[in-house]
Tab-separated table of C-alpha atoms and ligand atoms in Angstrom:
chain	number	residue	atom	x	y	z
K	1	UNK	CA	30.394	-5.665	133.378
K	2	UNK	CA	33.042	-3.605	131.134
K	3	UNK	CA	31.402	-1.293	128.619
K	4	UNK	CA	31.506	-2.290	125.417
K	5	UNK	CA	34.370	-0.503	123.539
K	6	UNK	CA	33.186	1.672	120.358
K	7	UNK	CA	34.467	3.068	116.832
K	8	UNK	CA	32.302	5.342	115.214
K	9	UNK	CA	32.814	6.570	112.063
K	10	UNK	CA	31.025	9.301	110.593
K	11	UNK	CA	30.799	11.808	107.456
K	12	UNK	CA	28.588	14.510	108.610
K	13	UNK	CA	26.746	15.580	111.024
K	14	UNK	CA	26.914	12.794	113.452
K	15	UNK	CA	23.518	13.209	115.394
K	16	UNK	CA	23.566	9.404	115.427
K	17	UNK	CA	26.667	9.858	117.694
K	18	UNK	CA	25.373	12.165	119.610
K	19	UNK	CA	21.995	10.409	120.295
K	20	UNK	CA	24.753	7.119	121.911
K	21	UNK	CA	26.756	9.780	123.760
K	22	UNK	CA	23.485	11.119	125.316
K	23	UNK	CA	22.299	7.435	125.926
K	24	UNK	CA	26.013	6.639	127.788
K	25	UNK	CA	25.868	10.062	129.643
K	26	UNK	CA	21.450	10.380	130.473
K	27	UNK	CA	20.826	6.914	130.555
K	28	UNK	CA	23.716	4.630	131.563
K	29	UNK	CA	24.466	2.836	128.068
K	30	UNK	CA	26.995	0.355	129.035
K	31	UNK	CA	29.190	1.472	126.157
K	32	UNK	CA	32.537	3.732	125.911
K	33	UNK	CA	33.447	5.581	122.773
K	34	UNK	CA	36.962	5.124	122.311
K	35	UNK	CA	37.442	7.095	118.543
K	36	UNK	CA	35.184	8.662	116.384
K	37	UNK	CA	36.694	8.565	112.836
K	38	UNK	CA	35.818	11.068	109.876
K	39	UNK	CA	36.569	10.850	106.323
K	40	UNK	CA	35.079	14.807	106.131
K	41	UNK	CA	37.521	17.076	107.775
K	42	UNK	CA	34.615	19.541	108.227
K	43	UNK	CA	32.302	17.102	109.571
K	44	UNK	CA	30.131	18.454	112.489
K	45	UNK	CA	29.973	15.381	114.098
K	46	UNK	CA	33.935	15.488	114.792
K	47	UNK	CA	32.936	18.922	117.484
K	48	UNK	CA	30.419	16.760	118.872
K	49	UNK	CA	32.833	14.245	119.609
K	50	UNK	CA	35.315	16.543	120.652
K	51	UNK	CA	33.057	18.096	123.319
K	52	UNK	CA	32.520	14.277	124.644
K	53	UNK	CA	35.985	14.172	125.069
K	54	UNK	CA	36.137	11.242	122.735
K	55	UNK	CA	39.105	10.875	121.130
K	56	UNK	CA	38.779	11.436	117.061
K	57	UNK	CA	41.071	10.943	113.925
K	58	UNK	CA	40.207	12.210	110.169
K	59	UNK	CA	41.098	10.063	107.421
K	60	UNK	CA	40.837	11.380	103.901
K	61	UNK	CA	41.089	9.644	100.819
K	62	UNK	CA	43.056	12.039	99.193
K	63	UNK	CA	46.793	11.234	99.604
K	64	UNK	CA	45.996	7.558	99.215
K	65	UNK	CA	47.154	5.427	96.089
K	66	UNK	CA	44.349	3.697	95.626
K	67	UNK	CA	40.990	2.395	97.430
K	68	UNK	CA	42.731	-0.598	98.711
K	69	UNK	CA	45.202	1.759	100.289
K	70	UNK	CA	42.338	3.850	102.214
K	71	UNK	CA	41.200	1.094	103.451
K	72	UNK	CA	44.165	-0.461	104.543
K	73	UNK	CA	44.991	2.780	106.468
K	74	UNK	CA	41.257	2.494	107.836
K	75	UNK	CA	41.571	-0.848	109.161
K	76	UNK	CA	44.586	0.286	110.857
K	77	UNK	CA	43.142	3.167	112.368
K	78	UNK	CA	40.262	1.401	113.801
K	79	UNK	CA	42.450	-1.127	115.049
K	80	UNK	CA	44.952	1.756	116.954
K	81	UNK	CA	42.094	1.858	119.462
K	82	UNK	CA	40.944	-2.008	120.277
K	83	UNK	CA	36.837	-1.719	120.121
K	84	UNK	CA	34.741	-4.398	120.089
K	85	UNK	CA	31.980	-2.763	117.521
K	86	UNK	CA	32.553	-0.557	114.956
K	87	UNK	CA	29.137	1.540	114.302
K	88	UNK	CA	29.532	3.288	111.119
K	89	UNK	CA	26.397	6.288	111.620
K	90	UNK	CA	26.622	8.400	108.290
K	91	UNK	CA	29.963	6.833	106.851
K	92	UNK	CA	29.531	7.454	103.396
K	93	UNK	CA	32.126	5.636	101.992
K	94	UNK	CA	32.306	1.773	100.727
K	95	UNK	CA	34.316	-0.186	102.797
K	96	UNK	CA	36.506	-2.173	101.280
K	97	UNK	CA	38.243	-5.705	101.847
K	98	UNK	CA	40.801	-4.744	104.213
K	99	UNK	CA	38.297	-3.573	106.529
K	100	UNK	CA	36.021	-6.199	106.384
K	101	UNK	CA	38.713	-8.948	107.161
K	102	UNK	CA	39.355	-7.381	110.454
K	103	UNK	CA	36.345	-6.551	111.327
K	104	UNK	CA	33.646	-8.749	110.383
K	105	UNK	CA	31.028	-9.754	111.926
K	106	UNK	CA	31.769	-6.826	114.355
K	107	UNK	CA	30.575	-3.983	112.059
K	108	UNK	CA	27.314	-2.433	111.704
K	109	UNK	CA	25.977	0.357	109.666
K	110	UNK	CA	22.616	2.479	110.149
K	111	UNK	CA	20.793	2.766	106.528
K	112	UNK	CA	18.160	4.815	106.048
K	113	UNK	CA	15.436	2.427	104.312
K	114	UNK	CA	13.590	-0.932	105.026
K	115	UNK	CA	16.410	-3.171	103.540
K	116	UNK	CA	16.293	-5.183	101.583
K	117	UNK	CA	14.468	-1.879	99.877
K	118	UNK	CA	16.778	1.033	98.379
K	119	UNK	CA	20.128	0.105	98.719
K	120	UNK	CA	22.699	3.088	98.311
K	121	UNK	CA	21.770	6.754	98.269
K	122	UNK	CA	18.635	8.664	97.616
K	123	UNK	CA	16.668	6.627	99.872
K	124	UNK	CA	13.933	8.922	100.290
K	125	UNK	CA	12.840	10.162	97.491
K	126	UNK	CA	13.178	6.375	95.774
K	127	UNK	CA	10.478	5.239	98.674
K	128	UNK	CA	8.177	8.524	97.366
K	129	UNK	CA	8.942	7.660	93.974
K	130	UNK	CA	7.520	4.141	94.466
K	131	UNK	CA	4.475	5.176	96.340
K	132	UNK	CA	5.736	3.633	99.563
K	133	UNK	CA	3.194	3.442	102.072
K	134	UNK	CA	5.949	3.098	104.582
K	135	UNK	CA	9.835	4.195	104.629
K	136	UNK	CA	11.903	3.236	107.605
K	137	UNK	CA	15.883	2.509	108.635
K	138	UNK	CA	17.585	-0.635	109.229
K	139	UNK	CA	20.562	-1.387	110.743
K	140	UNK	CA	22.854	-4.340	109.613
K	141	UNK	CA	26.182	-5.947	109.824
K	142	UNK	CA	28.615	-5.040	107.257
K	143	UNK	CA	29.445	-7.217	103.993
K	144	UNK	CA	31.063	-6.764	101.236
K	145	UNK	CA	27.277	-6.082	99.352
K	146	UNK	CA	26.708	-2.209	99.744
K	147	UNK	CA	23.999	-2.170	102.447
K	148	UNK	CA	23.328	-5.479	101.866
K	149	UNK	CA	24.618	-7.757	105.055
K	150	UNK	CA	22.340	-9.511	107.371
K	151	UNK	CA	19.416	-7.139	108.971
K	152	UNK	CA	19.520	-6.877	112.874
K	153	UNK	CA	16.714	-4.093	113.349
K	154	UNK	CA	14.197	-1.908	111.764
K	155	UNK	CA	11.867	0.764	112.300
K	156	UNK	CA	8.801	1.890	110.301
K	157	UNK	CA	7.260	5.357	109.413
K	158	UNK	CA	4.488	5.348	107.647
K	159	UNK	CA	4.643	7.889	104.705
K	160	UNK	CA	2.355	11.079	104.131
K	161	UNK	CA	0.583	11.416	101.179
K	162	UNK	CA	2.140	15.362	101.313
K	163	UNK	CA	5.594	13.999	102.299
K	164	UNK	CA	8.702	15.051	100.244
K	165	UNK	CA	12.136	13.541	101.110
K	166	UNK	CA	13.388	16.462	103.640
K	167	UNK	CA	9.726	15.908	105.814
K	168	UNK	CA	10.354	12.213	105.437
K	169	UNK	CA	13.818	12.405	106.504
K	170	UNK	CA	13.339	14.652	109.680
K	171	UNK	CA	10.658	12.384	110.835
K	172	UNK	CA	12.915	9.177	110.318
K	173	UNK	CA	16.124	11.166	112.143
K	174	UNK	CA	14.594	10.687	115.828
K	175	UNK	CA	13.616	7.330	115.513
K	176	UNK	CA	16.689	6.363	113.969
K	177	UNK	CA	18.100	7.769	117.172
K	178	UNK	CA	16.588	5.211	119.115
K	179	UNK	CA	17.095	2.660	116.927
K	180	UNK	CA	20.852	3.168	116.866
K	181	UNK	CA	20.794	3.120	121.011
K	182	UNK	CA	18.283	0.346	121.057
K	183	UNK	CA	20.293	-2.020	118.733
K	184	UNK	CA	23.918	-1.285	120.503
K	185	UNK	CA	22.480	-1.756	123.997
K	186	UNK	CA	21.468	-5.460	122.631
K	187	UNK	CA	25.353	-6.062	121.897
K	188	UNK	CA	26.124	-4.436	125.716
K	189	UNK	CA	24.365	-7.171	126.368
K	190	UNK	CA	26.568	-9.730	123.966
K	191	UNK	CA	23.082	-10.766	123.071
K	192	UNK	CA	23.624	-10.463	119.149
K	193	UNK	CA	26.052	-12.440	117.012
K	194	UNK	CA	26.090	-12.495	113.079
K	195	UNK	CA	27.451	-16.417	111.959
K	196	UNK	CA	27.436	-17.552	107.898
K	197	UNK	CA	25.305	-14.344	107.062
K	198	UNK	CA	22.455	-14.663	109.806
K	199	UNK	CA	21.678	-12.965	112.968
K	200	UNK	CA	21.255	-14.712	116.033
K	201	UNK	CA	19.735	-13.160	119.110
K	202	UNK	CA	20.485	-14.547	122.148
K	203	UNK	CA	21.645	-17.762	120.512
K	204	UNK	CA	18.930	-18.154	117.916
K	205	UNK	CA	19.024	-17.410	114.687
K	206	UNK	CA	16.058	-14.339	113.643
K	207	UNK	CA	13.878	-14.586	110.290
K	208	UNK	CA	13.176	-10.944	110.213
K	209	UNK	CA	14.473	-8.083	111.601
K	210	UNK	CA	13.994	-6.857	115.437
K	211	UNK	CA	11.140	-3.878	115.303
K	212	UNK	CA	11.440	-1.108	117.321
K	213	UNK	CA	8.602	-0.266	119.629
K	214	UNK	CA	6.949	3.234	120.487
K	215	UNK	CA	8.443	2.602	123.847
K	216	UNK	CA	11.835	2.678	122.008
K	217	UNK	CA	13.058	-0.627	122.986
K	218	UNK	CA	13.318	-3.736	120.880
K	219	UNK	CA	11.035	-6.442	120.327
K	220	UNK	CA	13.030	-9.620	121.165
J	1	GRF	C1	21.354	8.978	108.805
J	1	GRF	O1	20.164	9.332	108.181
J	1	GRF	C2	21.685	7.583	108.437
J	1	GRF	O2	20.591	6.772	108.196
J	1	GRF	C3	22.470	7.760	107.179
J	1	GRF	O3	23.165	8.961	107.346
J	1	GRF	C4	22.510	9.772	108.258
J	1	GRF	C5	23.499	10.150	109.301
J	1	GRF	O4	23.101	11.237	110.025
J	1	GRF	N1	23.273	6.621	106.890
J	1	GRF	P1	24.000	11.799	111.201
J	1	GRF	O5	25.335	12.180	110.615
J	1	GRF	O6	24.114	10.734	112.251
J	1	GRF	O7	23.255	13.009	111.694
């Protein structure tokens, strides 16, 4: 079986990319990381990438007309490096129609909450602010709703009554680790397809989101 061919576009530190290029390199994830795109120049992730030996591009918005423009220039970036998912780990930027035309339905983001719950930034301290009882991340195709396309997989944390948002957050990082490799290793397996704004798994069609187990796989 051919890996399946990745994008990855980051803004920061990229430990989301690092947990798939450990999961390709430790454990055999049937995947190959053909470009790691930035919209940070000074992103860290871009060295980790660079010490993969993956090949990786920066894209800022500066110099560009107009959104529409960026994201023209994006589309055509991604596309200078066929893929057959883009995984978009700490891309904090909106992505815009051009993007979505080309890539739909092959484009998945990692958000740090239990969509449909806290959509944007802040996630956090929004679930504290509420008096969550549990916080979590979700990953989900991309739509042209801000963190609001169809949800493929969650996991849960539950939240500490002396939690702030930086305890809450470095508790959620690891898991969100395994939930990134967890949910890609379903598409090495072409077993997840997003149709008219559902997800199917393995041909049917799933009413909630896939929940990730303390053995780090997937319930399917
Ligand atoms: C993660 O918390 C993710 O949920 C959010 O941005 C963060 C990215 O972290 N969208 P990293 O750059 O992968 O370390």
């Amino acid at each position: 079986m051919n890996p399946l061919r990745i994008a990855v576009l980051i803004s920061g530190t990229g430990s989301n990319l690092q947990a798939l290029i450990d999961a390709r390199e430790q454990d055999g994830l049937a995947i190959e990381i053909v470009h790691v795109i930035s919209n940070r120049p000074a992103a860290a992730g871009l060295d980790k990438a660079r010490r993969a030996g993956i090949n990786v591009s920066v894209l800022e918005a500066t110099g560009h007309a107009s959104r529409e423009a960026y994201d023209q220039a994006l589309a055509e970036l991604i596309d200078s490096h066929p893929v057959d998912l883009v995984v978009l780990a700490g891309f904090m930027r909106i992505i815009g129609a051009p993007v979505l035309q080309r890539f739909s339905d092959h484009m998945i983001n990692l958000h740090p909450s239990l969509l449909p719950l806290y959509r944007g930034t802040n996630t956090y301290q929004r679930a504290l602010d509420a008096g969550d009882k549990e916080h979590g991340a979700s990953i989900h195709f991309v739509t042209a709703e801000l963190d609001g396309g169809p949800v493929i997989s969650q996991v849960r944390i539950p939240v500490k009554p002396d939690d702030d948002s930086n305890t809450l957050a470095r508790r959620l990082a690891p898991l969100e680790h395994q939930l990134i490799v967890a949910t890609v290793e379903l598409f090495t397996r072409g077993l997840v397809k997003c149709a008219d704004g559902q997800v199917y798994i393995n041909e049917s069609s799933i009413s909630s989101p896939l929940q990730l187990r303390n053995d780090g796989h997937l319930a399917v």
